[in-house]
mmCIF file of C-alpha atoms in Angstrom:
data_model
loop_
_atom_site.group_PDB
_atom_site.id
_atom_site.type_symbol
_atom_site.label_atom_id
_atom_site.label_comp_id
_atom_site.label_asym_id
_atom_site.label_seq_id
_atom_site.Cartn_x
_atom_site.Cartn_y
_atom_site.Cartn_z
ATOM 1 C CA MET W 23 -0.107 -0.024 0.339
ATOM 2 C CA SER W 24 1.267 3.674 -0.584
ATOM 3 C CA ALA W 25 -1.075 6.765 0.569
ATOM 4 C CA ALA W 26 -4.764 7.075 -0.942
ATOM 5 C CA TYR W 27 -6.181 10.469 -2.458
ATOM 6 C CA ARG W 28 -9.203 12.028 -1.046
ATOM 7 C CA ALA W 29 -11.240 15.355 -1.286
ATOM 8 C CA HIS W 30 -13.173 16.712 1.744
ATOM 9 C CA GLY W 31 -14.496 19.670 -0.249
ATOM 10 C CA ALA W 32 -12.014 21.668 -1.405
ATOM 11 C CA THR W 33 -8.776 19.791 0.762
ATOM 12 C CA ALA W 34 -7.538 17.506 -0.647
ATOM 13 C CA VAL W 35 -6.083 14.481 2.273
ATOM 14 C CA VAL W 36 -3.728 12.497 1.642
ATOM 15 C CA THR W 37 -3.308 9.130 3.586
ATOM 16 C CA LEU W 38 -0.178 7.695 4.290
ATOM 17 C CA ASP W 39 -1.469 3.662 4.762
ATOM 18 C CA HIS W 40 2.080 1.838 4.934
ATOM 19 C CA PRO W 41 1.793 -0.269 7.574
ATOM 20 C CA PRO W 42 2.270 -0.990 10.423
ATOM 21 C CA VAL W 43 4.574 2.399 10.365
ATOM 22 C CA ASN W 44 4.222 4.019 7.352
ATOM 23 C CA GLY W 45 7.538 3.772 7.024
ATOM 24 C CA LEU W 46 8.831 6.007 3.915
ATOM 25 C CA GLY W 47 9.624 3.360 1.338
ATOM 26 C CA HIS W 48 9.675 3.935 -2.416
ATOM 27 C CA GLU W 49 6.426 2.943 -3.384
ATOM 28 C CA LEU W 50 4.973 4.994 -0.619
ATOM 29 C CA ARG W 51 6.629 7.775 -1.685
ATOM 30 C CA SER W 52 5.697 8.140 -4.940
ATOM 31 C CA GLY W 53 2.389 7.992 -3.515
ATOM 32 C CA ILE W 54 2.826 11.383 -2.002
ATOM 33 C CA VAL W 55 3.803 12.709 -4.399
ATOM 34 C CA ALA W 56 1.428 11.446 -7.092
ATOM 35 C CA GLY W 57 -0.919 12.422 -4.382
ATOM 36 C CA ILE W 58 0.519 16.737 -4.008
ATOM 37 C CA GLY W 59 0.612 16.525 -7.896
ATOM 38 C CA ARG W 60 -3.090 15.173 -8.116
ATOM 39 C CA ALA W 61 -4.336 18.325 -5.593
ATOM 40 C CA ALA W 62 -1.900 21.055 -7.173
ATOM 41 C CA ALA W 63 -4.063 20.504 -11.126
ATOM 42 C CA ASP W 64 -7.082 20.320 -9.737
ATOM 43 C CA PRO W 65 -9.032 24.253 -8.934
ATOM 44 C CA LYS W 66 -11.575 22.817 -6.705
ATOM 45 C CA ILE W 67 -8.347 22.001 -3.909
ATOM 46 C CA ALA W 68 -7.447 24.602 -1.632
ATOM 47 C CA ALA W 69 -5.204 22.681 0.402
ATOM 48 C CA ILE W 70 -3.765 19.798 1.571
ATOM 49 C CA VAL W 71 -4.011 17.832 4.291
ATOM 50 C CA LEU W 72 -1.284 14.633 5.028
ATOM 51 C CA ILE W 73 -2.532 12.007 7.817
ATOM 52 C CA GLY W 74 -0.861 8.661 9.394
ATOM 53 C CA SER W 75 -2.634 6.679 11.473
ATOM 54 C CA PRO W 76 -3.783 6.137 14.842
ATOM 55 C CA LYS W 77 -0.465 4.512 15.192
ATOM 56 C CA ALA W 78 1.968 6.694 13.330
ATOM 57 C CA PHE W 79 1.861 9.207 10.968
ATOM 58 C CA SER W 80 5.512 7.706 9.580
ATOM 59 C CA GLY W 81 7.564 6.062 11.943
ATOM 60 C CA GLY W 82 10.822 7.247 9.343
ATOM 61 C CA ALA W 83 13.052 6.040 6.263
ATOM 62 C CA ASP W 84 11.683 2.419 5.511
ATOM 63 C CA ILE W 85 15.819 0.999 7.213
ATOM 64 C CA ARG W 86 15.305 -2.205 4.827
ATOM 65 C CA GLU W 87 15.980 -0.033 1.627
ATOM 66 C CA PHE W 88 19.773 0.800 3.147
ATOM 67 C CA ASN W 89 22.526 0.553 0.675
ATOM 68 C CA THR W 90 19.927 -0.877 -1.715
ATOM 69 C CA PRO W 91 19.058 1.381 -5.998
ATOM 70 C CA LYS W 92 15.531 1.330 -3.952
ATOM 71 C CA MET W 93 17.304 3.841 -1.281
ATOM 72 C CA LEU W 94 18.041 6.061 -4.309
ATOM 73 C CA ALA W 95 15.153 5.377 -6.751
ATOM 74 C CA GLU W 96 13.141 8.551 -7.599
ATOM 75 C CA PRO W 97 11.435 10.427 -5.328
ATOM 76 C CA SER W 98 13.930 10.310 -3.065
ATOM 77 C CA LEU W 99 12.887 12.111 0.561
ATOM 78 C CA HIS W 100 14.938 14.874 -0.112
ATOM 79 C CA THR W 101 12.814 15.618 -3.575
ATOM 80 C CA VAL W 102 9.135 14.485 -1.710
ATOM 81 C CA ILE W 103 9.923 17.021 0.581
ATOM 82 C CA ARG W 104 11.019 20.376 -1.742
ATOM 83 C CA GLU W 105 7.119 19.354 -3.918
ATOM 84 C CA ILE W 106 5.690 20.022 -0.693
ATOM 85 C CA GLU W 107 7.683 22.624 -0.543
ATOM 86 C CA ARG W 108 7.234 24.450 -3.915
ATOM 87 C CA SER W 109 3.118 23.832 -3.416
ATOM 88 C CA SER W 110 1.692 26.888 -4.264
ATOM 89 C CA LYS W 111 -1.667 25.087 -2.001
ATOM 90 C CA PRO W 112 -0.706 25.039 1.783
ATOM 91 C CA VAL W 113 -0.313 21.038 2.631
ATOM 92 C CA ILE W 114 -0.803 21.157 6.273
ATOM 93 C CA ALA W 115 0.673 17.809 8.496
ATOM 94 C CA ALA W 116 -1.443 16.238 10.509
ATOM 95 C CA ILE W 117 0.672 14.529 13.305
ATOM 96 C CA SER W 118 -0.274 11.414 15.126
ATOM 97 C CA GLY W 119 1.409 8.590 16.656
ATOM 98 C CA ALA W 120 5.268 8.064 15.568
ATOM 99 C CA CYS W 121 6.830 10.892 14.110
ATOM 100 C CA MET W 122 10.126 9.454 13.871
ATOM 101 C CA GLY W 123 12.823 10.021 12.164
ATOM 102 C CA GLY W 124 12.255 10.566 8.210
ATOM 103 C CA GLY W 125 8.655 11.270 9.614
ATOM 104 C CA LEU W 126 9.798 14.094 11.702
ATOM 105 C CA GLU W 127 11.719 15.457 8.194
ATOM 106 C CA LEU W 128 8.745 15.010 6.148
ATOM 107 C CA ALA W 129 6.473 17.443 8.505
ATOM 108 C CA LEU W 130 9.102 19.411 8.409
ATOM 109 C CA GLY W 131 8.579 19.851 4.765
ATOM 110 C CA CYS W 132 4.679 20.365 5.493
ATOM 111 C CA HIS W 133 3.740 24.532 5.638
ATOM 112 C CA PHE W 134 1.509 24.520 9.063
ATOM 113 C CA ARG W 135 2.134 20.875 11.735
ATOM 114 C CA VAL W 136 -1.415 20.570 13.332
ATOM 115 C CA ALA W 137 -0.980 17.624 16.562
ATOM 116 C CA VAL W 138 -2.667 15.881 18.803
ATOM 117 C CA ALA W 139 -0.485 15.253 22.370
ATOM 118 C CA GLY W 140 0.560 11.642 23.088
ATOM 119 C CA ALA W 141 2.381 11.783 19.479
ATOM 120 C CA GLN W 142 6.295 10.981 20.343
ATOM 121 C CA ILE W 143 8.180 13.594 18.262
ATOM 122 C CA GLY W 144 12.230 12.538 16.864
ATOM 123 C CA LEU W 145 15.013 11.796 15.195
ATOM 124 C CA PRO W 146 16.506 8.772 16.000
ATOM 125 C CA GLU W 147 18.499 7.799 13.732
ATOM 126 C CA VAL W 148 21.799 8.062 16.068
ATOM 127 C CA LYS W 149 20.804 4.570 17.741
ATOM 128 C CA LEU W 150 21.221 3.208 14.420
ATOM 129 C CA GLY W 151 24.927 5.117 13.586
ATOM 130 C CA LEU W 152 23.466 8.119 11.313
ATOM 131 C CA LEU W 153 22.255 10.819 11.236
ATOM 132 C CA PRO W 154 18.915 12.680 9.727
ATOM 133 C CA GLY W 155 19.571 12.659 6.180
ATOM 134 C CA ALA W 156 16.389 14.039 4.252
ATOM 135 C CA GLY W 157 16.745 18.026 6.381
ATOM 136 C CA GLY W 158 16.502 16.685 10.317
ATOM 137 C CA THR W 159 19.513 18.283 11.418
ATOM 138 C CA GLN W 160 19.560 21.912 9.182
ATOM 139 C CA ARG W 161 15.717 22.317 9.863
ATOM 140 C CA LEU W 162 14.936 21.541 13.770
ATOM 141 C CA PRO W 163 17.098 23.669 14.530
ATOM 142 C CA ARG W 164 15.295 26.972 13.286
ATOM 143 C CA VAL W 165 11.429 25.720 14.735
ATOM 144 C CA LEU W 166 12.901 24.257 18.066
ATOM 145 C CA GLY W 167 16.143 26.640 19.025
ATOM 146 C CA VAL W 168 19.933 24.794 18.719
ATOM 147 C CA GLU W 169 19.925 23.713 22.002
ATOM 148 C CA THR W 170 16.595 21.356 22.086
ATOM 149 C CA ALA W 171 17.413 20.083 18.544
ATOM 150 C CA LEU W 172 20.746 19.580 19.220
ATOM 151 C CA ASN W 173 19.266 17.277 22.529
ATOM 152 C CA MET W 174 17.006 15.189 20.306
ATOM 153 C CA ILE W 175 19.192 14.407 17.758
ATOM 154 C CA VAL W 176 22.084 13.334 19.925
ATOM 155 C CA SER W 177 20.556 11.655 21.958
ATOM 156 C CA GLY W 178 17.913 10.412 19.652
ATOM 157 C CA THR W 179 15.147 9.811 22.225
ATOM 158 C CA PRO W 180 11.509 11.011 20.792
ATOM 159 C CA VAL W 181 10.032 13.690 22.882
ATOM 160 C CA PRO W 182 5.985 13.351 23.122
ATOM 161 C CA SER W 183 4.394 16.161 21.309
ATOM 162 C CA GLU W 184 2.587 17.600 24.049
ATOM 163 C CA LYS W 185 6.329 18.362 25.469
ATOM 164 C CA LEU W 186 7.016 21.362 21.631
ATOM 165 C CA LYS W 187 3.088 22.842 22.196
ATOM 166 C CA GLY W 188 4.443 26.142 21.413
ATOM 167 C CA THR W 189 7.202 26.397 19.696
ATOM 168 C CA PRO W 190 6.983 26.913 15.676
ATOM 169 C CA LEU W 191 7.664 22.716 15.282
ATOM 170 C CA PHE W 192 3.236 23.274 15.638
ATOM 171 C CA ASP W 193 0.597 25.909 14.208
ATOM 172 C CA GLN W 194 -2.642 24.378 16.796
ATOM 173 C CA PHE W 195 -3.149 21.060 18.518
ATOM 174 C CA VAL W 196 -6.027 19.420 18.165
ATOM 175 C CA GLU W 197 -6.880 19.236 22.290
ATOM 176 C CA SER W 198 -8.245 15.285 22.013
ATOM 177 C CA ASP W 199 -7.160 11.857 20.273
ATOM 178 C CA PHE W 200 -6.266 10.076 16.926
ATOM 179 C CA ALA W 201 -10.240 10.897 15.721
ATOM 180 C CA ALA W 202 -10.353 13.911 16.476
ATOM 181 C CA LEU W 203 -7.662 14.954 14.485
ATOM 182 C CA LEU W 204 -8.308 15.141 10.692
ATOM 183 C CA PRO W 205 -11.800 17.093 11.209
ATOM 184 C CA GLY W 206 -9.335 19.255 12.915
ATOM 185 C CA ALA W 207 -6.829 19.542 10.519
ATOM 186 C CA LEU W 208 -9.501 20.902 7.635
ATOM 187 C CA LYS W 209 -11.302 23.337 9.726
ATOM 188 C CA PHE W 210 -7.053 24.376 10.558
ATOM 189 C CA ALA W 211 -6.843 24.177 6.323
ATOM 190 C CA GLU W 212 -10.155 26.278 5.775
ATOM 191 C CA LYS W 213 -8.575 28.686 8.238
ATOM 192 C CA VAL W 214 -5.676 29.190 6.325
ATOM 193 C CA VAL W 215 -7.066 29.056 2.969
ATOM 194 C CA ALA W 216 -9.542 31.558 4.306
ATOM 195 C CA GLU W 217 -7.305 34.179 5.357
ATOM 196 C CA LYS W 218 -5.029 33.689 2.822
ATOM 197 C CA ARG W 219 -1.827 33.052 5.236
ATOM 198 C CA PRO W 220 1.339 32.866 3.344
ATOM 199 C CA LEU W 221 2.839 30.115 2.837
ATOM 200 C CA LYS W 222 5.928 29.284 5.865
ATOM 201 C CA ARG W 223 8.738 27.277 4.690
ATOM 202 C CA VAL W 224 11.015 25.909 7.441
ATOM 203 C CA ARG W 225 14.516 26.362 5.716
ATOM 204 C CA ASP W 226 13.394 29.921 5.645
ATOM 205 C CA ILE W 227 13.598 30.374 9.074
ATOM 206 C CA LYS W 228 17.095 32.280 10.687
ATOM 207 C CA VAL W 229 18.729 29.905 12.872
ATOM 208 C CA ALA W 230 21.605 32.078 15.493
ATOM 209 C CA TYR W 231 23.357 30.855 18.859
ATOM 210 C CA PRO W 232 24.983 33.722 20.214
ATOM 211 C CA ASN W 233 28.624 31.898 20.556
ATOM 212 C CA ALA W 234 28.331 29.239 17.826
ATOM 213 C CA GLU W 235 32.483 29.062 18.090
ATOM 214 C CA GLY W 236 32.061 28.596 22.146
ATOM 215 C CA PHE W 237 28.877 26.105 22.549
ATOM 216 C CA PHE W 238 30.001 24.078 20.017
ATOM 217 C CA GLY W 239 33.389 23.037 20.929
ATOM 218 C CA VAL W 240 31.890 22.396 24.565
ATOM 219 C CA ALA W 241 29.496 20.184 22.733
ATOM 220 C CA LYS W 242 32.022 17.787 20.660
ATOM 221 C CA ASN W 243 33.932 17.379 24.245
ATOM 222 C CA THR W 244 31.094 16.254 25.626
ATOM 223 C CA VAL W 245 29.167 14.108 22.435
ATOM 224 C CA LYS W 246 32.822 12.870 22.120
ATOM 225 C CA GLY W 247 33.217 11.496 26.123
ATOM 226 C CA MET W 248 29.563 9.821 25.227
ATOM 227 C CA ALA W 249 30.046 8.082 22.417
ATOM 228 C CA GLY W 250 32.830 6.188 22.457
ATOM 229 C CA PRO W 251 34.172 4.502 19.439
ATOM 230 C CA PHE W 252 30.490 5.113 17.837
ATOM 231 C CA PRO W 253 31.321 7.840 14.694
ATOM 232 C CA ALA W 254 27.639 9.227 14.190
ATOM 233 C CA PRO W 255 27.097 11.449 17.484
ATOM 234 C CA LEU W 256 29.725 13.833 16.354
ATOM 235 C CA LYS W 257 28.542 13.764 13.264
ATOM 236 C CA CYS W 258 25.552 15.764 14.577
ATOM 237 C CA VAL W 259 26.928 17.567 15.827
ATOM 238 C CA GLU W 260 28.896 18.805 12.756
ATOM 239 C CA CYS W 261 25.249 19.063 11.326
ATOM 240 C CA VAL W 262 23.511 21.159 13.551
ATOM 241 C CA GLU W 263 26.459 23.484 13.589
ATOM 242 C CA ALA W 264 26.617 23.625 9.951
ATOM 243 C CA ALA W 265 22.884 25.261 10.698
ATOM 244 C CA VAL W 266 23.758 27.718 11.877
ATOM 245 C CA LYS W 267 26.786 28.825 10.429
ATOM 246 C CA GLN W 268 25.972 27.844 7.055
ATOM 247 C CA PRO W 269 23.433 29.005 4.343
ATOM 248 C CA PHE W 270 20.737 26.409 4.548
ATOM 249 C CA GLU W 271 21.461 24.468 1.205
ATOM 250 C CA GLU W 272 24.983 24.276 2.016
ATOM 251 C CA GLY W 273 23.992 22.936 5.447
ATOM 252 C CA LEU W 274 22.189 20.526 4.075
ATOM 253 C CA ALA W 275 24.595 19.561 1.514
ATOM 254 C CA THR W 276 27.194 18.964 4.574
ATOM 255 C CA GLU W 277 24.125 17.076 6.153
ATOM 256 C CA ARG W 278 23.978 14.326 2.659
ATOM 257 C CA ARG W 279 28.229 14.608 2.940
ATOM 258 C CA LEU W 280 27.697 12.878 6.446
ATOM 259 C CA PHE W 281 25.100 11.203 6.013
ATOM 260 C CA GLY W 282 26.884 9.682 3.624
ATOM 261 C CA GLU W 283 29.586 8.362 4.742
ATOM 262 C CA LEU W 284 28.164 7.242 8.150
ATOM 263 C CA ILE W 285 25.691 4.724 6.474
ATOM 264 C CA ASN W 286 28.584 2.847 4.670
ATOM 265 C CA THR W 287 30.473 2.222 8.058
ATOM 266 C CA ALA W 288 30.791 -1.060 10.531
ATOM 267 C CA GLU W 289 29.531 0.997 12.986
ATOM 268 C CA SER W 290 26.391 1.405 11.361
ATOM 269 C CA LYS W 291 26.520 -1.517 9.284
ATOM 270 C CA ALA W 292 26.232 -4.055 12.584
ATOM 271 C CA LEU W 293 23.753 -0.835 14.753
ATOM 272 C CA ARG W 294 20.979 -1.732 11.641
ATOM 273 C CA HIS W 295 21.343 -5.680 11.471
ATOM 274 C CA ALA W 296 20.918 -5.811 15.400
ATOM 275 C CA PHE W 297 17.565 -3.454 15.414
ATOM 276 C CA PHE W 298 16.669 -6.479 13.419
ATOM 277 C CA GLY W 299 17.946 -8.848 15.024
ATOM 278 C CA GLU W 300 16.234 -7.842 17.716
ATOM 279 C CA ARG W 301 12.236 -7.534 15.991
ATOM 280 C CA ALA W 302 13.328 -10.761 14.470
ATOM 281 C CA ALA W 303 13.578 -12.972 17.674
ATOM 282 C CA THR W 304 10.884 -11.801 18.623
ATOM 283 C CA LYS W 305 8.392 -13.634 15.786
ATOM 284 C CA ILE W 306 7.734 -17.428 15.789
ATOM 285 C CA PRO W 307 7.684 -17.780 12.570
ATOM 286 C CA ASP W 308 4.474 -21.160 12.844
ATOM 287 C CA VAL W 309 2.905 -18.618 15.315
ATOM 288 C CA PRO W 310 0.021 -16.959 13.281
ATOM 289 C CA GLU W 311 -0.050 -12.900 15.027
ATOM 290 C CA ASP W 312 -3.550 -13.362 15.719
ATOM 291 C CA THR W 313 -2.923 -15.813 18.250
ATOM 292 C CA PRO W 314 -4.404 -15.401 21.285
ATOM 293 C CA THR W 315 -2.375 -15.466 24.410
ATOM 294 C CA ARG W 316 -3.544 -16.480 27.878
ATOM 295 C CA PRO W 317 -3.631 -13.579 30.733
ATOM 296 C CA ILE W 318 -1.163 -13.729 33.346
ATOM 297 C CA LYS W 319 -2.128 -13.229 36.731
ATOM 298 C CA SER W 320 0.159 -15.152 38.765
ATOM 299 C CA ALA W 321 3.673 -16.094 38.152
ATOM 300 C CA ALA W 322 5.773 -19.017 40.163
ATOM 301 C CA VAL W 323 9.604 -18.978 39.960
ATOM 302 C CA ILE W 324 11.610 -21.857 40.652
ATOM 303 C CA GLY W 325 15.327 -20.531 42.278
ATOM 304 C CA ALA W 326 16.074 -17.847 44.335
ATOM 305 C CA GLY W 327 19.632 -17.204 42.852
ATOM 306 C CA THR W 328 20.455 -14.534 40.326
ATOM 307 C CA MET W 329 18.663 -15.351 37.112
ATOM 308 C CA GLY W 330 15.792 -16.351 39.212
ATOM 309 C CA GLY W 331 15.231 -13.479 41.313
ATOM 310 C CA GLY W 332 15.657 -11.622 38.247
ATOM 311 C CA ILE W 333 13.341 -13.130 36.938
ATOM 312 C CA ALA W 334 10.969 -12.854 40.020
ATOM 313 C CA MET W 335 11.627 -8.674 39.933
ATOM 314 C CA ASN W 336 10.595 -8.644 36.526
ATOM 315 C CA PHE W 337 7.232 -9.809 37.470
ATOM 316 C CA ALA W 338 6.473 -7.620 40.516
ATOM 317 C CA ASN W 339 7.861 -5.255 38.518
ATOM 318 C CA ALA W 340 5.191 -5.186 36.094
ATOM 319 C CA GLY W 341 2.532 -5.795 39.232
ATOM 320 C CA ILE W 342 1.721 -9.415 38.910
ATOM 321 C CA PRO W 343 2.445 -11.957 42.175
ATOM 322 C CA VAL W 344 5.230 -13.680 41.725
ATOM 323 C CA THR W 345 5.419 -16.850 44.055
ATOM 324 C CA VAL W 346 9.708 -18.293 45.043
ATOM 325 C CA LEU W 347 10.413 -21.621 45.613
ATOM 326 C CA GLU W 348 13.666 -22.554 47.336
ATOM 327 C CA MET W 349 14.414 -26.631 48.817
ATOM 328 C CA LYS W 350 16.060 -24.922 51.490
ATOM 329 C CA GLN W 351 15.417 -21.473 54.184
ATOM 330 C CA GLU W 352 18.443 -20.132 53.982
ATOM 331 C CA ALA W 353 18.697 -20.132 50.274
ATOM 332 C CA LEU W 354 15.181 -18.625 50.114
ATOM 333 C CA ASP W 355 16.377 -15.543 52.544
ATOM 334 C CA LYS W 356 19.696 -14.902 50.308
ATOM 335 C CA GLY W 357 17.525 -14.561 47.632
ATOM 336 C CA LEU W 358 15.352 -12.620 48.590
ATOM 337 C CA ALA W 359 18.521 -10.335 50.438
ATOM 338 C CA THR W 360 19.350 -9.629 47.207
ATOM 339 C CA ILE W 361 16.138 -8.924 46.084
ATOM 340 C CA ARG W 362 15.510 -6.364 48.680
ATOM 341 C CA LYS W 363 19.112 -5.431 48.087
ATOM 342 C CA ASN W 364 18.695 -4.482 43.970
ATOM 343 C CA TYR W 365 15.840 -2.310 45.444
ATOM 344 C CA GLU W 366 17.034 -0.213 48.084
ATOM 345 C CA GLY W 367 19.609 0.778 45.059
ATOM 346 C CA SER W 368 16.893 1.417 42.684
ATOM 347 C CA VAL W 369 15.485 4.054 46.000
ATOM 348 C CA LYS W 370 19.146 5.385 46.511
ATOM 349 C CA LYS W 371 19.823 6.612 42.966
ATOM 350 C CA GLY W 372 16.009 8.074 42.982
ATOM 351 C CA LYS W 373 14.730 5.484 40.346
ATOM 352 C CA LEU W 374 12.672 3.781 42.309
ATOM 353 C CA LYS W 375 9.977 5.408 45.385
ATOM 354 C CA PRO W 376 9.695 4.438 48.322
ATOM 355 C CA GLU W 377 6.158 3.227 48.435
ATOM 356 C CA ASP W 378 7.121 1.171 44.670
ATOM 357 C CA PHE W 379 9.897 -0.482 47.093
ATOM 358 C CA GLU W 380 7.215 -1.569 49.411
ATOM 359 C CA LYS W 381 4.543 -3.150 46.780
ATOM 360 C CA ARG W 382 6.745 -4.783 44.640
ATOM 361 C CA MET W 383 7.961 -6.918 48.055
ATOM 362 C CA GLY W 384 4.885 -7.074 48.846
ATOM 363 C CA LEU W 385 4.349 -9.274 45.439
ATOM 364 C CA ILE W 386 7.150 -11.393 46.080
ATOM 365 C CA ARG W 387 6.038 -14.685 48.435
ATOM 366 C CA PRO W 388 8.656 -17.221 49.383
ATOM 367 C CA THR W 389 7.691 -20.592 49.874
ATOM 368 C CA LEU W 390 9.664 -24.444 50.066
ATOM 369 C CA LYS W 391 6.532 -26.273 48.945
ATOM 370 C CA TYR W 392 5.835 -26.802 45.204
ATOM 371 C CA GLU W 393 2.358 -27.047 46.561
ATOM 372 C CA ASP W 394 1.673 -23.410 46.665
ATOM 373 C CA LEU W 395 2.656 -22.987 42.728
ATOM 374 C CA ALA W 396 -0.331 -24.947 41.891
ATOM 375 C CA GLY W 397 -2.591 -21.797 41.564
ATOM 376 C CA ALA W 398 0.522 -19.958 38.836
ATOM 377 C CA ASP W 399 -0.470 -19.047 35.306
ATOM 378 C CA ILE W 400 3.541 -19.411 34.275
ATOM 379 C CA VAL W 401 6.147 -20.861 36.406
ATOM 380 C CA ILE W 402 9.830 -20.626 35.398
ATOM 381 C CA GLU W 403 12.194 -22.949 37.064
ATOM 382 C CA ALA W 404 15.931 -21.270 37.094
ATOM 383 C CA VAL W 405 18.429 -24.030 38.942
ATOM 384 C CA PHE W 406 21.073 -25.222 38.547
ATOM 385 C CA GLU W 407 22.150 -26.501 35.188
ATOM 386 C CA ASP W 408 22.113 -29.999 34.722
ATOM 387 C CA MET W 409 18.979 -31.741 32.842
ATOM 388 C CA LYS W 410 18.229 -34.361 35.497
ATOM 389 C CA VAL W 411 17.807 -31.792 38.281
ATOM 390 C CA LYS W 412 15.398 -29.820 35.213
ATOM 391 C CA GLN W 413 13.893 -32.988 34.325
ATOM 392 C CA GLN W 414 12.755 -33.524 38.445
ATOM 393 C CA VAL W 415 11.745 -30.664 38.713
ATOM 394 C CA PHE W 416 9.444 -30.881 35.907
ATOM 395 C CA GLU W 417 8.311 -33.589 37.071
ATOM 396 C CA LYS W 418 7.089 -32.347 40.292
ATOM 397 C CA LEU W 419 5.590 -29.540 38.254
ATOM 398 C CA ASP W 420 2.783 -31.920 36.540
ATOM 399 C CA ALA W 421 1.817 -33.160 39.896
ATOM 400 C CA VAL W 422 1.159 -29.880 41.626
ATOM 401 C CA MET W 423 -0.093 -26.910 38.521
ATOM 402 C CA LYS W 424 -3.129 -26.753 37.432
ATOM 403 C CA LYS W 425 -4.530 -27.175 34.007
ATOM 404 C CA GLY W 426 -3.561 -24.638 31.704
ATOM 405 C CA ALA W 427 -0.073 -23.313 33.700
ATOM 406 C CA ILE W 428 2.590 -22.762 31.558
ATOM 407 C CA LEU W 429 5.525 -24.523 32.217
ATOM 408 C CA ALA W 430 9.035 -22.763 30.812
ATOM 409 C CA THR W 431 12.031 -23.043 32.119
ATOM 410 C CA ASN W 432 15.232 -21.120 31.730
ATOM 411 C CA THR W 433 18.939 -22.269 30.223
ATOM 412 C CA SER W 434 21.344 -20.818 28.166
ATOM 413 C CA THR W 435 23.303 -24.019 27.659
ATOM 414 C CA LEU W 436 21.097 -26.745 27.999
ATOM 415 C CA ASP W 437 18.562 -28.411 24.212
ATOM 416 C CA VAL W 438 14.630 -28.097 26.031
ATOM 417 C CA ASP W 439 13.865 -30.001 23.483
#
């Protein structure tokens, strides 16, 4: 799927339709350009709205196209943005869900932006060993200021849209959910046309920073110390510096050059490999996505050692009561003491509130009896790496666990098949 086109009175709505996150692959880029062109050619159309889904305006570029001919195939994202900027009719981005990477760059290329609270705004390319390559490092400082934009670009951390309310990034907020976004955007488009508002191009905003030389010198030293062997964060700083010191087109050329250098680095290729690997690990080929899941309201863990204690903490962190079984009271006491110490450390660091500490400890129930596990929805054994020991554990679980309970094992070396 690519982009759907529909006229709402005098406003054309181009809907990004490439599930699950509207990745800006070649087909979707082509669909957006086609929609913009169709609206431009229709004398009945006075404005254009770009909108995505509740989940995403656009999650960014299609990473699978990187280092392939499709990545360079026209229309590139640069071309899409250029077509939007050149439009004689106002183009409004209606933003919800994820507006990340190339998706944010696409929105920054529009003349106006309308958003709902809760949308996630970010340029996460640095996490893949890259930098924003379609003008993000040049346009974001122009709407958010140098420091805020630099922090977002170097960290790659998304920011909720409501925290950016009142900045030039957004022209209007829709104080509701996705259902109200399109009506709100259409109303805003009518207002823009009726008031004959001038079309705003982010690229034309002047960006300056007092004592830029000193600021970027400090920023480079700080980022260099934090980035370690990864080159992307420092290149991001160079690009934002170019946004301040160079005319827009020159800054864009700097961004494009440094992006080209990074995409071929071993670091970026490795980070992208890990990105896809993590997602592949969450999918089981012979288990359909619509497979019904079982509710987990209680859990049990066998073994209170390092692994067992850590697993029990994960259940408690999720608010799920968990019973921890050991064979001897001494081992059980030692395991619970370690869990308590871990939580106390989090409280001291300010990562956990004291009341949450007590709540989580209260969810962890110690026992020496298998019978106390019987009602759990899931039980995970974390005993010694010995097949005979594990087999004995499962024989006991077979005898006591309720029908339908999930029996799981934690092992790094044994073939559980």
